[in-house]
Short mmCIF file of C-alpha atoms in Angstrom, two decimals:
data_model
loop_
_atom_site.label_atom_id
_atom_site.label_comp_id
_atom_site.label_asym_id
_atom_site.label_seq_id
_atom_site.Cartn_x
_atom_site.Cartn_y
_atom_site.Cartn_z
CA MET G 1 -153.71 112.49 58.96
CA ASN G 2 -150.73 112.34 60.31
CA LEU G 3 -149.81 109.09 59.90
CA ASP G 4 -146.41 108.06 61.03
CA TYR G 5 -148.17 108.87 64.40
CA PHE G 6 -151.20 106.13 62.99
CA PHE G 7 -148.41 103.89 62.58
CA SER G 8 -146.44 104.15 65.72
CA GLY G 9 -149.91 102.66 67.48
CA LEU G 10 -150.58 106.28 70.01
CA ASP G 11 -153.38 107.22 67.82
CA THR G 12 -157.26 106.87 69.43
CA GLN G 13 -158.85 108.98 66.61
CA SER G 14 -157.96 106.96 63.33
CA TYR G 15 -161.61 106.59 62.46
CA LYS G 16 -162.01 109.94 61.99
CA TYR G 17 -159.74 109.59 58.93
CA MET G 18 -160.09 105.68 58.15
CA GLY G 19 -162.05 104.15 56.59
CA VAL G 20 -164.82 105.70 54.86
CA HIS G 21 -166.42 109.97 55.69
CA LYS G 22 -167.76 113.42 54.39
CA LEU G 23 -165.85 114.90 52.30
CA GLY G 24 -167.02 118.88 50.45
CA ASP G 25 -170.06 116.93 48.55
CA GLY G 26 -168.33 113.75 47.93
CA VAL G 27 -166.35 110.78 49.85
CA GLU G 28 -163.09 109.95 50.84
CA PHE G 29 -161.34 106.31 51.97
CA TYR G 30 -158.20 105.42 53.56
CA LEU G 31 -157.21 101.74 54.21
CA TRP G 32 -154.20 100.19 54.91
CA ALA G 33 -153.73 97.50 53.21
CA PRO G 34 -149.75 96.38 53.34
CA HIS G 35 -149.39 93.37 51.25
CA ALA G 36 -152.15 94.30 48.77
CA LYS G 37 -151.39 94.57 45.17
CA ARG G 38 -154.65 96.43 43.82
CA VAL G 39 -157.61 97.59 46.09
CA GLU G 40 -161.06 98.45 44.75
CA VAL G 41 -164.42 99.85 46.22
CA PHE G 42 -167.30 98.10 45.49
CA MET G 43 -170.18 100.46 45.90
CA SER G 44 -173.74 99.09 45.32
CA LYS G 45 -177.59 100.48 45.93
CA ASP G 46 -180.30 99.35 44.46
CA ASP G 47 -179.77 97.59 41.19
CA PHE G 48 -176.04 99.84 41.61
CA ARG G 49 -173.10 98.36 40.84
CA THR G 50 -169.48 99.99 40.10
CA PHE G 51 -166.30 100.09 41.45
CA TYR G 52 -163.13 102.80 42.20
CA ASP G 53 -159.46 102.32 42.45
CA LEU G 54 -157.51 103.01 45.53
CA GLN G 55 -153.81 104.97 44.92
CA LYS G 56 -151.63 103.36 47.36
CA VAL G 57 -150.52 107.11 49.16
CA ASP G 58 -147.51 105.49 51.84
CA ASP G 59 -145.16 102.82 51.19
CA ARG G 60 -146.33 100.94 54.88
CA GLY G 61 -149.61 100.00 52.77
CA ILE G 62 -152.00 103.88 52.67
CA TRP G 63 -154.56 103.52 50.35
CA HIS G 64 -156.49 106.63 49.02
CA LEU G 65 -159.62 107.22 47.18
CA VAL G 66 -161.76 110.62 46.77
CA ILE G 67 -165.45 111.07 44.78
CA GLU G 68 -166.81 114.23 43.65
CA ASN G 69 -170.56 114.54 43.33
CA CYS G 70 -170.78 111.01 46.19
CA GLU G 71 -173.47 111.35 48.89
CA PRO G 72 -172.07 108.68 51.78
CA ILE G 73 -175.79 106.14 50.93
CA TYR G 74 -173.66 103.00 48.83
CA SER G 75 -173.34 98.98 50.92
CA TYR G 76 -169.88 98.71 49.74
CA ARG G 77 -167.43 95.99 50.35
CA TYR G 78 -163.49 96.43 49.24
CA ARG G 79 -162.10 94.24 46.42
CA ILE G 80 -157.99 93.66 47.51
CA THR G 81 -155.93 91.77 45.11
CA GLY G 82 -153.32 89.78 47.57
CA ALA G 83 -149.57 89.28 47.41
CA ASN G 84 -150.09 86.60 45.97
CA GLY G 85 -153.15 87.04 43.65
CA ASP G 86 -155.15 86.48 45.25
CA VAL G 87 -159.24 88.81 45.63
CA VAL G 88 -160.46 88.50 48.56
CA TYR G 89 -163.72 91.32 49.70
CA LYS G 90 -163.24 93.14 52.71
CA SER G 91 -165.90 94.29 54.57
CA ASP G 92 -164.66 98.25 56.18
CA PRO G 93 -163.31 97.47 59.75
CA TYR G 94 -164.12 101.33 60.64
CA ALA G 95 -166.98 100.76 58.84
CA PHE G 96 -169.99 103.33 61.27
CA TYR G 97 -172.50 101.54 59.87
CA SER G 98 -173.02 97.37 58.55
CA GLU G 99 -175.70 95.97 55.88
CA ARG G 100 -178.47 93.78 58.97
CA ARG G 101 -176.97 89.70 58.80
CA PRO G 102 -177.31 87.15 56.72
CA ASP G 103 -175.65 90.49 55.16
CA ASN G 104 -172.19 91.23 55.70
CA ALA G 105 -170.94 95.24 53.52
CA SER G 106 -170.49 98.27 55.48
CA VAL G 107 -172.69 100.54 54.48
CA MET G 108 -171.90 104.72 54.67
CA TYR G 109 -173.29 107.01 57.01
CA ASP G 110 -172.68 110.42 57.92
CA LEU G 111 -172.44 111.00 61.66
CA ASN G 112 -172.06 114.17 61.79
CA ASN G 113 -175.18 115.83 61.99
CA TYR G 114 -176.81 114.87 64.08
CA THR G 115 -177.88 117.08 67.28
CA PHE G 116 -177.28 116.13 70.56
CA SER G 117 -180.14 117.69 73.71
CA ASP G 118 -179.04 116.00 76.65
CA ASP G 119 -176.62 119.55 77.03
CA GLU G 120 -178.07 119.75 80.62
CA TYR G 121 -177.32 116.88 81.56
CA MET G 122 -173.55 116.88 80.16
CA GLU G 123 -173.32 120.38 82.57
CA LYS G 124 -174.51 118.70 85.61
CA ARG G 125 -173.58 115.23 85.98
CA ASN G 126 -170.65 115.06 88.15
CA PHE G 127 -168.43 110.82 88.89
CA SER G 128 -168.38 112.13 92.09
CA TYR G 129 -167.43 108.69 94.41
CA GLU G 130 -169.52 110.14 96.65
CA ASN G 131 -173.49 108.10 95.55
CA PRO G 132 -174.40 105.08 95.50
CA LEU G 133 -173.75 102.68 92.22
CA ASN G 134 -176.71 100.32 90.71
CA ILE G 135 -176.16 98.50 87.89
CA TYR G 136 -177.98 97.18 85.63
CA GLU G 137 -176.60 94.68 82.56
CA ILE G 138 -178.28 93.56 79.77
CA HIS G 139 -178.48 91.98 76.63
CA VAL G 140 -179.88 94.54 73.77
CA ASN G 141 -182.62 91.13 72.77
CA GLY G 142 -183.01 89.96 76.07
CA PHE G 143 -185.23 92.81 78.18
CA LYS G 144 -188.46 92.49 77.29
CA HIS G 145 -188.33 88.74 75.06
CA GLU G 146 -190.13 89.33 72.24
CA ASP G 147 -189.76 86.96 69.37
CA ARG G 148 -188.91 90.28 67.35
CA LEU G 149 -185.58 92.22 67.81
CA THR G 150 -184.98 95.26 69.89
CA THR G 151 -184.95 98.35 69.38
CA TYR G 152 -182.39 101.46 69.85
CA ARG G 153 -185.33 103.63 70.60
CA GLU G 154 -187.91 101.06 72.17
CA LEU G 155 -185.45 101.13 75.39
CA LYS G 156 -184.47 104.90 74.55
CA GLU G 157 -188.32 104.65 76.03
CA GLU G 158 -189.36 101.53 78.11
CA LEU G 159 -185.90 100.47 79.57
CA ILE G 160 -185.22 103.95 81.13
CA PRO G 161 -187.95 104.51 83.30
CA TYR G 162 -187.83 100.66 83.96
CA VAL G 163 -184.27 101.25 84.76
CA LYS G 164 -185.14 104.06 87.14
CA ASN G 165 -188.52 103.40 89.05
CA MET G 166 -185.86 99.56 89.84
CA GLY G 167 -184.01 102.63 91.90
CA TYR G 168 -180.63 101.70 89.46
CA THR G 169 -178.19 104.25 88.55
CA HIS G 170 -176.93 103.48 85.58
CA ILE G 171 -177.31 101.16 82.81
CA GLU G 172 -174.17 98.04 81.59
CA MET G 173 -174.82 97.36 77.89
CA MET G 174 -173.51 93.70 76.66
CA PRO G 175 -171.52 93.89 73.33
CA ILE G 176 -174.11 96.35 70.83
CA VAL G 177 -170.70 96.27 68.35
CA GLU G 178 -171.45 94.56 64.63
CA HIS G 179 -171.11 90.25 65.22
CA PRO G 180 -172.24 87.45 62.56
CA PHE G 181 -173.79 85.77 65.14
CA ASP G 182 -177.03 85.99 67.14
CA GLY G 183 -175.83 83.50 69.77
CA SER G 184 -173.07 85.28 70.67
CA TRP G 185 -174.85 88.11 72.14
CA GLY G 186 -172.23 90.26 70.53
CA TYR G 187 -168.75 89.09 71.91
CA GLN G 188 -167.45 87.85 68.26
CA ALA G 189 -167.04 91.06 67.30
CA THR G 190 -166.05 92.20 63.72
CA GLY G 191 -166.76 96.01 63.43
CA PHE G 192 -165.43 97.89 66.51
CA PHE G 193 -166.98 100.77 65.09
CA SER G 194 -170.35 99.34 63.88
CA ALA G 195 -173.67 99.93 66.80
CA THR G 196 -175.10 96.60 65.15
CA SER G 197 -178.42 97.15 62.81
CA ARG G 198 -180.36 94.42 64.53
CA TYR G 199 -181.64 96.94 66.66
CA GLY G 200 -181.27 100.12 64.55
CA THR G 201 -178.89 103.32 62.53
CA PRO G 202 -177.01 104.45 64.30
CA TRP G 203 -179.27 107.93 64.02
CA ASP G 204 -181.50 105.20 66.95
CA LEU G 205 -179.06 104.43 68.97
CA MET G 206 -177.68 108.15 69.44
CA ASP G 207 -181.39 109.45 70.27
#
């Protein structure tokens, strides 16, 4: 982790260390809160509730915490005490998963143990511009027009065969990052690294 690179604005992979990540048998937090006097993480699961203090490790406002012997299974928010003494609860801008609306806490999620099964496709795919391009654009929940939410796994089983049968070559999805209001169709994003929990888990989307 190179903080100078982070603050240069050139680090395009800060999601690999910011937020919460699995670290050995525990979890590690990094947060940028430049004007905070105190930062805590509030973790909850079922009837369990607890706070942990993050430590400021850089004068530019980077806060850090390692919790040993902790599985990434908790919902969490940051409790931030500002320079004026006000206390606010914030979700994690680098979270990989979020509670399903109307709840809005971040959720720990380990992305590292998923095994993709598309090696053969990835090896043979062709990025040349010689073949026709025909794009099918969808809003996930508008594909089936049902009174319930479509799931990522249903898209795999139903959307892909439909699109191929109709002669399309690519799928363009309207935003699937986390957002609070269904009617925004995903354009009012609140979590740019968190695929919305409306349709399933990150592993469901990866599948």
